Structures are given as structure tokens and as C-alpha cells.
Amino acid sequence: MSAEREVIDLNEHDHEPAEPGGATPEGLMARRKMNVWLVAAFVVGVVLGGVGVSELRDSREERERNASVSLVAFPASISSGGSDATGVLQMDGQLAVTNAGPAPITVRAATGQRPGVQVHDTGQTRLLRPGGTAWIDVKLRIECSIAFGSEPLSIRFSVETADQQIREVSYPVAVVGSAWHREAEQPCAHLADLAKRGS
């Protein structure tokens, strides 16, 4: 029996190529770093995408808000005027307009006409904040014999919106029972008396 023992030389390096399926510590570390970078890039992409979508949605909502017009109008008063022999009152009055929308608007013009009543503004513009009310000076032409039927008077407004666009909107104004009706009753009754005396 041979008493020789195998000696392992620890100074020799194994120069055999690594097996293709084998994983070295450096490879595992590189793969982990790559995974971390991919996850980080994904998270950053999601965050930026979410911010971008949110910005687009906010921008669209702001554009829609700035372009919308919602208002309410009603006769406010009649201050002075005159009449003619045909039973027609020519009077100065006011129309109250409230901005019921979410953005400021500028009312540039207001006109309305139906049998017996004509209304037009005096050329002034009024800036209305959301929820704000302005009194617009108007000229009224009221034919006493037919002005106060049940049909509402459609007032057409020319409005500049917050996005600097001009829009046309209409609002039906009830004349019967309004301040215009009450304040025109006495002059109309006077005209009716004059017409009776003249006939």
C-alpha cells in the first residue's frame, strides 16, 4: 500500500471557465442593481404620469369653468320716463343680473323684445364675480295695452367669459308682477284715462 497522499496546492487557480448557468457574486449584484433601477424608473414614470394626467385634467376643468356662463336676471326698477298719446311708455330702468357660474364674467350687452315690451342696455359693461350681482341700466318701451301678458321676456346677453371669449346667452325674465310691472301700472292707468277722455 502506498502511503502517498494527494497534496492540494492552494496557490493554483482554477482556470476553467464558469459554467454558463452558474451565477457569480458579481453577476448577482449587477442583476440586483439593475432590478432596483428598473423599479425606480417604473415608480418615477408612474408618479410623473399621474402628475401629468392630473395637470391635464385640472387644465381641462379650468378651461371648462372659465368658458361656462350661468346667470339669473330680473327687473329691478324703473326710475323715470315719459309717454305718448298711443299708450306707450318710454322709461329708464334697471335689470339685476347675478352671476350663478363658477368664473367671473363681463356683461357687455342686454336686449330683449316681445309684443308690448322692448328692452336694451345703455352701453355700459359690468364685471360680475361668481355669486355677484350688478344692476344694468336699460331703456324700456312698454305698450300698456299688451305689455303685461303671462309670456316671459327673453333677455339676450352678450357676455365675455374669463377665457376672453364672447358668448351669447338668454334668460327668460318674468315681467308680470315684477318691479317694472308695478311701477308702470300707475302711468299706464293714467294713459288709459286720457284715452277714455279723448274718445
Tab-separated table of C-alpha atoms in Angstrom:
chain	number	residue	atom	x	y	z
A	1	MET	CA	0.000	0.000	0.000
A	2	SER	CA	1.167	3.374	-0.922
A	3	ALA	CA	1.317	5.891	1.819
A	4	GLU	CA	1.361	8.803	-0.608
A	5	ARG	CA	-1.281	11.406	-0.047
A	6	GLU	CA	-2.674	13.797	-2.554
A	7	VAL	CA	-1.495	17.314	-1.983
A	8	ILE	CA	-3.673	20.241	-2.860
A	9	ASP	CA	-1.816	23.316	-3.899
A	10	LEU	CA	-3.757	26.292	-2.627
A	11	ASN	CA	-1.736	28.714	-4.762
A	12	GLU	CA	-3.081	27.343	-8.004
A	13	HIS	CA	-6.126	28.927	-9.551
A	14	ASP	CA	-8.776	27.059	-11.358
A	15	HIS	CA	-8.759	28.473	-14.842
A	16	GLU	CA	-11.725	26.562	-16.090
A	17	PRO	CA	-14.470	28.853	-17.483
A	18	ALA	CA	-17.525	29.255	-15.309
A	19	GLU	CA	-20.427	27.155	-16.276
A	20	PRO	CA	-22.927	29.036	-18.404
A	21	GLY	CA	-25.735	28.524	-15.899
A	22	GLY	CA	-23.633	29.376	-12.877
A	23	ALA	CA	-24.113	32.652	-11.016
A	24	THR	CA	-21.165	34.605	-9.740
A	25	PRO	CA	-21.492	37.034	-6.853
A	26	GLU	CA	-20.628	39.953	-9.154
A	27	GLY	CA	-23.372	38.909	-11.604
A	28	LEU	CA	-25.948	38.615	-8.837
A	29	MET	CA	-25.052	42.078	-7.549
A	30	ALA	CA	-25.267	43.587	-11.038
A	31	ARG	CA	-28.651	41.947	-11.580
A	32	ARG	CA	-29.958	43.274	-8.244
A	33	LYS	CA	-28.775	46.798	-9.101
A	34	MET	CA	-30.478	46.573	-12.490
A	35	ASN	CA	-33.731	45.439	-10.851
A	36	VAL	CA	-33.565	48.308	-8.359
A	37	TRP	CA	-33.022	50.780	-11.222
A	38	LEU	CA	-35.910	49.319	-13.208
A	39	VAL	CA	-38.258	49.511	-10.211
A	40	ALA	CA	-37.130	53.082	-9.506
A	41	ALA	CA	-37.639	54.078	-13.147
A	42	PHE	CA	-41.102	52.478	-13.102
A	43	VAL	CA	-42.083	54.316	-9.903
A	44	VAL	CA	-40.802	57.636	-11.272
A	45	GLY	CA	-42.708	57.024	-14.511
A	46	VAL	CA	-45.920	56.266	-12.641
A	47	VAL	CA	-45.561	59.375	-10.476
A	48	LEU	CA	-44.771	61.646	-13.434
A	49	GLY	CA	-47.563	60.096	-15.476
A	50	GLY	CA	-50.023	60.612	-12.634
A	51	VAL	CA	-48.944	64.230	-12.218
A	52	GLY	CA	-49.252	64.789	-15.972
A	53	VAL	CA	-52.752	63.280	-16.133
A	54	SER	CA	-53.779	65.312	-13.077
A	55	GLU	CA	-52.402	68.512	-14.660
A	56	LEU	CA	-54.255	67.801	-17.914
A	57	ARG	CA	-57.498	67.111	-16.055
A	58	ASP	CA	-57.115	70.271	-13.937
A	59	SER	CA	-56.321	72.326	-17.025
A	60	ARG	CA	-59.363	70.974	-18.880
A	61	GLU	CA	-61.619	71.611	-15.879
A	62	GLU	CA	-60.304	75.161	-15.567
A	63	ARG	CA	-60.941	75.810	-19.279
A	64	GLU	CA	-64.488	74.472	-18.949
A	65	ARG	CA	-65.045	76.551	-15.816
A	66	ASN	CA	-63.747	79.712	-17.499
A	67	ALA	CA	-65.918	79.113	-20.563
A	68	SER	CA	-69.178	78.431	-18.724
A	69	VAL	CA	-71.877	81.062	-18.301
A	70	SER	CA	-74.782	80.797	-15.902
A	71	LEU	CA	-76.724	83.865	-14.911
A	72	VAL	CA	-80.038	84.929	-13.431
A	73	ALA	CA	-81.804	88.200	-14.272
A	74	PHE	CA	-84.885	90.019	-13.021
A	75	PRO	CA	-86.410	93.518	-13.386
A	76	ALA	CA	-85.083	95.769	-10.616
A	77	SER	CA	-86.644	99.207	-11.045
A	78	ILE	CA	-88.000	101.931	-13.280
A	79	SER	CA	-86.702	105.376	-12.452
A	80	SER	CA	-88.137	107.875	-14.899
A	81	GLY	CA	-89.617	108.296	-18.316
A	82	GLY	CA	-92.404	109.673	-20.427
A	83	SER	CA	-95.313	108.569	-22.539
A	84	ASP	CA	-97.006	109.368	-25.786
A	85	ALA	CA	-100.594	109.557	-26.956
A	86	THR	CA	-100.575	105.989	-28.278
A	87	GLY	CA	-100.304	104.477	-24.787
A	88	VAL	CA	-96.577	103.727	-24.930
A	89	LEU	CA	-94.213	104.393	-22.007
A	90	GLN	CA	-90.560	105.187	-22.711
A	91	MET	CA	-88.762	104.683	-19.423
A	92	ASP	CA	-85.337	104.238	-17.843
A	93	GLY	CA	-84.972	101.165	-15.699
A	94	GLN	CA	-82.599	98.645	-14.245
A	95	LEU	CA	-82.131	94.939	-14.725
A	96	ALA	CA	-80.470	92.980	-11.894
A	97	VAL	CA	-78.085	90.287	-13.150
A	98	THR	CA	-76.488	87.649	-10.902
A	99	ASN	CA	-73.523	85.521	-11.965
A	100	ALA	CA	-74.500	81.976	-10.969
A	101	GLY	CA	-71.444	80.456	-12.670
A	102	PRO	CA	-68.026	79.443	-11.280
A	103	ALA	CA	-65.909	82.136	-13.002
A	104	PRO	CA	-66.043	85.922	-13.458
A	105	ILE	CA	-67.935	87.277	-16.474
A	106	THR	CA	-68.342	90.695	-18.052
A	107	VAL	CA	-71.825	91.568	-19.278
A	108	ARG	CA	-71.397	93.649	-22.430
A	109	ALA	CA	-74.958	93.936	-23.732
A	110	ALA	CA	-78.536	93.045	-22.827
A	111	THR	CA	-81.500	93.231	-25.171
A	112	GLY	CA	-84.976	91.745	-25.235
A	113	GLN	CA	-88.183	92.059	-27.186
A	114	ARG	CA	-91.629	90.548	-27.217
A	115	PRO	CA	-95.050	92.000	-28.041
A	116	GLY	CA	-95.581	95.032	-25.789
A	117	VAL	CA	-92.088	95.220	-24.277
A	118	GLN	CA	-88.677	96.172	-25.613
A	119	VAL	CA	-85.502	96.425	-23.543
A	120	HIS	CA	-81.968	97.427	-24.433
A	121	ASP	CA	-78.945	98.341	-22.340
A	122	THR	CA	-77.325	101.774	-22.347
A	123	GLY	CA	-73.880	100.552	-23.454
A	124	GLN	CA	-72.209	100.061	-20.068
A	125	THR	CA	-70.301	96.877	-19.241
A	126	ARG	CA	-70.410	95.176	-15.859
A	127	LEU	CA	-67.871	92.764	-14.354
A	128	LEU	CA	-69.540	90.112	-12.226
A	129	ARG	CA	-67.633	87.880	-9.815
A	130	PRO	CA	-69.092	84.417	-9.091
A	131	GLY	CA	-72.188	84.940	-6.954
A	132	GLY	CA	-72.082	88.701	-7.542
A	133	THR	CA	-74.989	90.875	-8.688
A	134	ALA	CA	-74.881	94.013	-10.855
A	135	TRP	CA	-77.587	96.457	-11.867
A	136	ILE	CA	-77.604	97.168	-15.590
A	137	ASP	CA	-79.187	100.407	-16.811
A	138	VAL	CA	-81.732	99.767	-19.563
A	139	LYS	CA	-84.183	101.673	-21.744
A	140	LEU	CA	-87.723	100.307	-21.709
A	141	ARG	CA	-90.524	100.675	-24.224
A	142	ILE	CA	-93.786	99.449	-22.739
A	143	GLU	CA	-97.082	99.305	-24.642
A	144	CYS	CA	-99.535	99.427	-21.772
A	145	SER	CA	-102.371	97.588	-23.538
A	146	ILE	CA	-100.393	94.394	-24.257
A	147	ALA	CA	-97.169	94.542	-22.197
A	148	PHE	CA	-98.239	92.553	-19.196
A	149	GLY	CA	-99.268	89.198	-20.570
A	150	SER	CA	-98.062	85.972	-18.978
A	151	GLU	CA	-95.343	85.330	-21.557
A	152	PRO	CA	-91.828	85.913	-20.172
A	153	LEU	CA	-89.461	88.347	-21.831
A	154	SER	CA	-86.355	86.614	-23.156
A	155	ILE	CA	-83.310	88.797	-22.473
A	156	ARG	CA	-80.297	88.065	-24.655
A	157	PHE	CA	-76.938	88.814	-23.043
A	158	SER	CA	-73.584	89.261	-24.732
A	159	VAL	CA	-71.037	88.069	-22.177
A	160	GLU	CA	-67.244	87.962	-22.139
A	161	THR	CA	-66.069	84.920	-20.211
A	162	ALA	CA	-62.886	84.508	-18.158
A	163	ASP	CA	-61.159	82.937	-21.195
A	164	GLN	CA	-61.861	86.193	-23.117
A	165	GLN	CA	-64.438	84.650	-25.417
A	166	ILE	CA	-67.716	86.395	-26.274
A	167	ARG	CA	-70.771	84.213	-25.716
A	168	GLU	CA	-74.467	84.842	-26.205
A	169	VAL	CA	-76.875	83.556	-23.560
A	170	SER	CA	-80.582	84.092	-22.991
A	171	TYR	CA	-82.598	84.216	-19.802
A	172	PRO	CA	-86.414	84.392	-19.531
A	173	VAL	CA	-87.496	87.317	-17.360
A	174	ALA	CA	-90.988	87.394	-15.843
A	175	VAL	CA	-92.441	90.862	-16.385
A	176	VAL	CA	-95.847	90.275	-14.772
A	177	GLY	CA	-95.676	91.093	-11.060
A	178	SER	CA	-92.154	92.499	-11.400
A	179	ALA	CA	-90.898	95.932	-10.330
A	180	TRP	CA	-91.343	97.087	-13.933
A	181	HIS	CA	-94.973	95.997	-13.896
A	182	ARG	CA	-95.743	97.603	-10.526
A	183	GLU	CA	-94.051	100.873	-11.393
A	184	ALA	CA	-95.672	101.076	-14.841
A	185	GLU	CA	-99.208	100.405	-13.567
A	186	GLN	CA	-99.970	103.983	-12.497
A	187	PRO	CA	-98.601	105.683	-15.654
A	188	CYS	CA	-100.449	103.101	-17.789
A	189	ALA	CA	-103.697	103.747	-15.858
A	190	HIS	CA	-103.200	107.479	-16.430
A	191	LEU	CA	-102.731	106.895	-20.158
A	192	ALA	CA	-105.877	104.751	-20.236
A	193	ASP	CA	-107.846	107.578	-18.553
A	194	LEU	CA	-106.561	110.094	-21.065
A	195	ALA	CA	-107.543	107.802	-23.923
A	196	LYS	CA	-111.102	107.450	-22.498
A	197	ARG	CA	-111.492	111.212	-22.140
A	198	GLY	CA	-110.261	111.815	-25.642
A	199	SER	CA	-112.689	109.353	-27.214
